Amino acid sequence: MDLTVWRAFVTVCRVGSLSAAAAELNHTQSAVSRQIAGLERQLGVPLVERHARGVRPTPAGEVFRRHALATLNEADRAVRAVRDVRDGVCDRPLAIGATPSLAAGIVPEAIRGLLRQVASTRWSLLPGLSAQLHGRVIAGDLDIAVVTDAPPGLAVDPRVDRRFLGLDKMVIVLPAGHPQAGSGPVRIEALADETWAEDNEGSAALLRQHAARAGISARIDLTAADLPGKLALVATGHAIALIPGVLTSALRADVTAVGLTDPPTRGIYTITPRRDAHPFAASLHDQLAAVFASARPAQATHHPHAPAGQPPHGTKSRTAPVAAPGLPDQPRSAGITSPRSIN
């Protein structure tokens, strides 16, 4: 069978549209339609069906898609391996995945550290949810993913190696003029009357669990489409929010972060495929470990612009993540998209 046709079919299933697949593959839509039709004739079964918003695989098509994707990834790896042998160098791009909070937090700094060691390395960064990234590692799309065990947690999978980086303390983000802005760690009970904003169920679950342990309930009245939307609701005074500690150094200027007493935490891990590991994946893990371990709780004087007629509020407390010593493996159970999760 022609792998070009298989690649066209897998692309159609991924983007859900013949026209979008044709644009991505630099083919005409009619050419992609003929490729899919020919594949269906060859297999003797319909592989896609049309619906209001495009196309999707039939049950038989979904079975074929999974096998086709694995075959294509293996073929790509075979080509890369031969080229590496031919050239005597590792010319294979390093495909990195990270949850949105980590992609905005420790991952860019760790990549910079890696590039100091291997400056010619080509790399890509794909944000996504932990479960999505796990699937992309298994499929061979990613060489390494930086994920968390925030709800619903991480699956135990013998096909990947999982290495613990540390525990990230969640913090509260407040409008710059909030009475608690600039204070030290606060108890969740002091925020019992606040309106909260959330952008995903994982973060909301951590907030509800933490509030329940204190005997209160968190009133999550506002839902944001993503993390920037959540911070915008906070900055404009509509709500407060729970965010990962790794994000405090990257916050916008009109919000402030304060620590929580006995805060909820989430474990941060790297996952890599057990087969065909990228030569630089282990080096990137080491860089991530160094960046994460170097973070220390710090307080910085921060005076965001106050509304007209009001004085600015003083100190911004920034609570950094705490890394686990030794970075042991831990059996904690459990393209560029715009993911909605901070996990």
PDB file of N, CA and C in Angstrom, residues 106 165-169 171 245-249 288-300 316-327:
ATOM      1  N   ILE A 106       8.691  26.588  33.048  1.00  0.00           N
ATOM      2  CA  ILE A 106      10.066  26.112  33.109  1.00  0.00           C
ATOM      3  C   ILE A 106      10.612  25.600  31.778  1.00  0.00           C
ATOM      4  N   LEU A 165      10.042  15.215  38.436  1.00  0.00           N
ATOM      5  CA  LEU A 165      10.818  16.456  38.523  1.00  0.00           C
ATOM      6  C   LEU A 165      10.623  17.173  39.844  1.00  0.00           C
ATOM      7  N   GLY A 166       9.431  17.129  40.404  1.00  0.00           N
ATOM      8  CA  GLY A 166       9.197  17.805  41.671  1.00  0.00           C
ATOM      9  C   GLY A 166       7.732  18.128  41.876  1.00  0.00           C
ATOM     10  N   LEU A 167       7.436  18.757  43.010  1.00  0.00           N
ATOM     11  CA  LEU A 167       6.070  19.161  43.357  1.00  0.00           C
ATOM     12  C   LEU A 167       5.921  20.664  43.139  1.00  0.00           C
ATOM     13  N   ASP A 168       4.873  21.021  42.459  1.00  0.00           N
ATOM     14  CA  ASP A 168       4.570  22.423  42.187  1.00  0.00           C
ATOM     15  C   ASP A 168       3.459  22.881  43.122  1.00  0.00           C
ATOM     16  N   LYS A 169       3.723  23.933  43.893  1.00  0.00           N
ATOM     17  CA  LYS A 169       2.706  24.474  44.791  1.00  0.00           C
ATOM     18  C   LYS A 169       1.780  25.413  44.033  1.00  0.00           C
ATOM     19  N   VAL A 171      -0.806  28.510  43.741  1.00  0.00           N
ATOM     20  CA  VAL A 171      -0.890  29.808  44.403  1.00  0.00           C
ATOM     21  C   VAL A 171      -2.188  30.496  43.984  1.00  0.00           C
ATOM     22  N   GLY A 245       2.262  27.324  40.652  1.00  0.00           N
ATOM     23  CA  GLY A 245       3.360  28.160  41.103  1.00  0.00           C
ATOM     24  C   GLY A 245       4.383  28.441  40.022  1.00  0.00           C
ATOM     25  N   VAL A 246       4.555  27.515  39.053  1.00  0.00           N
ATOM     26  CA  VAL A 246       5.554  27.734  38.007  1.00  0.00           C
ATOM     27  C   VAL A 246       5.230  28.934  37.134  1.00  0.00           C
ATOM     28  N   LEU A 247       4.013  29.438  37.223  1.00  0.00           N
ATOM     29  CA  LEU A 247       3.617  30.557  36.376  1.00  0.00           C
ATOM     30  C   LEU A 247       3.865  31.919  37.014  1.00  0.00           C
ATOM     31  N   THR A 248       4.219  31.965  38.283  1.00  0.00           N
ATOM     32  CA  THR A 248       4.264  33.255  38.961  1.00  0.00           C
ATOM     33  C   THR A 248       5.287  34.206  38.350  1.00  0.00           C
ATOM     34  N   SER A 249       6.363  33.696  37.801  1.00  0.00           N
ATOM     35  CA  SER A 249       7.374  34.582  37.211  1.00  0.00           C
ATOM     36  C   SER A 249       6.940  35.124  35.861  1.00  0.00           C
ATOM     37  N   LEU A 288      15.540  20.481  32.618  1.00  0.00           N
ATOM     38  CA  LEU A 288      14.274  20.746  33.311  1.00  0.00           C
ATOM     39  C   LEU A 288      14.444  20.593  34.817  1.00  0.00           C
ATOM     40  N   ALA A 289      15.157  19.539  35.217  1.00  0.00           N
ATOM     41  CA  ALA A 289      15.383  19.315  36.645  1.00  0.00           C
ATOM     42  C   ALA A 289      16.165  20.471  37.257  1.00  0.00           C
ATOM     43  N   ALA A 290      17.161  20.964  36.531  1.00  0.00           N
ATOM     44  CA  ALA A 290      17.974  22.062  37.059  1.00  0.00           C
ATOM     45  C   ALA A 290      17.155  23.349  37.178  1.00  0.00           C
ATOM     46  N   VAL A 291      16.353  23.636  36.151  1.00  0.00           N
ATOM     47  CA  VAL A 291      15.534  24.854  36.192  1.00  0.00           C
ATOM     48  C   VAL A 291      14.515  24.767  37.320  1.00  0.00           C
ATOM     49  N   PHE A 292      13.882  23.610  37.457  1.00  0.00           N
ATOM     50  CA  PHE A 292      12.859  23.447  38.486  1.00  0.00           C
ATOM     51  C   PHE A 292      13.471  23.539  39.884  1.00  0.00           C
ATOM     52  N   ALA A 293      14.623  22.896  40.070  1.00  0.00           N
ATOM     53  CA  ALA A 293      15.254  22.885  41.387  1.00  0.00           C
ATOM     54  C   ALA A 293      15.808  24.252  41.769  1.00  0.00           C
ATOM     55  N   SER A 294      16.157  25.072  40.776  1.00  0.00           N
ATOM     56  CA  SER A 294      16.734  26.383  41.084  1.00  0.00           C
ATOM     57  C   SER A 294      15.689  27.398  41.520  1.00  0.00           C
ATOM     58  N   ALA A 295      14.426  27.099  41.267  1.00  0.00           N
ATOM     59  CA  ALA A 295      13.370  28.032  41.679  1.00  0.00           C
ATOM     60  C   ALA A 295      13.275  28.024  43.197  1.00  0.00           C
ATOM     61  N   ARG A 296      13.159  29.200  43.773  1.00  0.00           N
ATOM     62  CA  ARG A 296      13.064  29.340  45.228  1.00  0.00           C
ATOM     63  C   ARG A 296      11.962  30.333  45.544  1.00  0.00           C
ATOM     64  N   PRO A 297      11.257  30.139  46.671  1.00  0.00           N
ATOM     65  CA  PRO A 297      10.267  31.146  47.056  1.00  0.00           C
ATOM     66  C   PRO A 297      10.939  32.510  47.151  1.00  0.00           C
ATOM     67  N   ALA A 298      10.302  33.513  46.583  1.00  0.00           N
ATOM     68  CA  ALA A 298      10.871  34.857  46.576  1.00  0.00           C
ATOM     69  C   ALA A 298       9.770  35.884  46.676  1.00  0.00           C
ATOM     70  N   GLN A 299      10.108  37.021  47.214  1.00  0.00           N
ATOM     71  CA  GLN A 299       9.176  38.138  47.246  1.00  0.00           C
ATOM     72  C   GLN A 299       9.825  39.301  46.530  1.00  0.00           C
ATOM     73  N   ALA A 300       9.058  39.900  45.646  1.00  0.00           N
ATOM     74  CA  ALA A 300       9.560  41.035  44.878  1.00  0.00           C
ATOM     75  C   ALA A 300       8.605  42.200  45.038  1.00  0.00           C
ATOM     76  N   LYS A 316       4.240  42.208  45.878  1.00  0.00           N
ATOM     77  CA  LYS A 316       3.713  40.992  45.256  1.00  0.00           C
ATOM     78  C   LYS A 316       4.463  39.794  45.795  1.00  0.00           C
ATOM     79  N   SER A 317       3.719  38.816  46.325  1.00  0.00           N
ATOM     80  CA  SER A 317       4.353  37.602  46.836  1.00  0.00           C
ATOM     81  C   SER A 317       4.326  36.552  45.758  1.00  0.00           C
ATOM     82  N   ARG A 318       5.471  36.040  45.429  1.00  0.00           N
ATOM     83  CA  ARG A 318       5.535  35.038  44.382  1.00  0.00           C
ATOM     84  C   ARG A 318       6.049  33.738  44.970  1.00  0.00           C
ATOM     85  N   THR A 319       5.215  32.743  44.956  1.00  0.00           N
ATOM     86  CA  THR A 319       5.580  31.472  45.560  1.00  0.00           C
ATOM     87  C   THR A 319       6.053  30.537  44.478  1.00  0.00           C
ATOM     88  N   ALA A 320       7.289  30.098  44.563  1.00  0.00           N
ATOM     89  CA  ALA A 320       7.869  29.250  43.532  1.00  0.00           C
ATOM     90  C   ALA A 320       7.673  27.792  43.889  1.00  0.00           C
ATOM     91  N   PRO A 321       7.780  26.891  42.895  1.00  0.00           N
ATOM     92  CA  PRO A 321       7.631  25.473  43.160  1.00  0.00           C
ATOM     93  C   PRO A 321       8.773  24.916  43.992  1.00  0.00           C
ATOM     94  N   VAL A 322       8.485  23.825  44.688  1.00  0.00           N
ATOM     95  CA  VAL A 322       9.497  23.145  45.491  1.00  0.00           C
ATOM     96  C   VAL A 322       9.843  21.845  44.805  1.00  0.00           C
ATOM     97  N   ALA A 323      11.089  21.633  44.524  1.00  0.00           N
ATOM     98  CA  ALA A 323      11.514  20.433  43.820  1.00  0.00           C
ATOM     99  C   ALA A 323      11.868  19.351  44.810  1.00  0.00           C
ATOM    100  N   ALA A 324      11.650  18.107  44.400  1.00  0.00           N
ATOM    101  CA  ALA A 324      12.003  16.968  45.235  1.00  0.00           C
ATOM    102  C   ALA A 324      13.475  16.650  45.051  1.00  0.00           C
ATOM    103  N   PRO A 325      14.213  16.423  46.115  1.00  0.00           N
ATOM    104  CA  PRO A 325      15.642  16.143  45.984  1.00  0.00           C
ATOM    105  C   PRO A 325      15.885  14.818  45.301  1.00  0.00           C
ATOM    106  N   GLY A 326      16.956  14.774  44.522  1.00  0.00           N
ATOM    107  CA  GLY A 326      17.381  13.516  43.914  1.00  0.00           C
ATOM    108  C   GLY A 326      16.660  13.171  42.652  1.00  0.00           C
ATOM    109  N   LEU A 327      15.477  13.760  42.410  1.00  0.00           N
ATOM    110  CA  LEU A 327      14.700  13.516  41.220  1.00  0.00           C
ATOM    111  C   LEU A 327      14.530  12.039  40.914  1.00  0.00           C
TER     112      LEU A 327
END
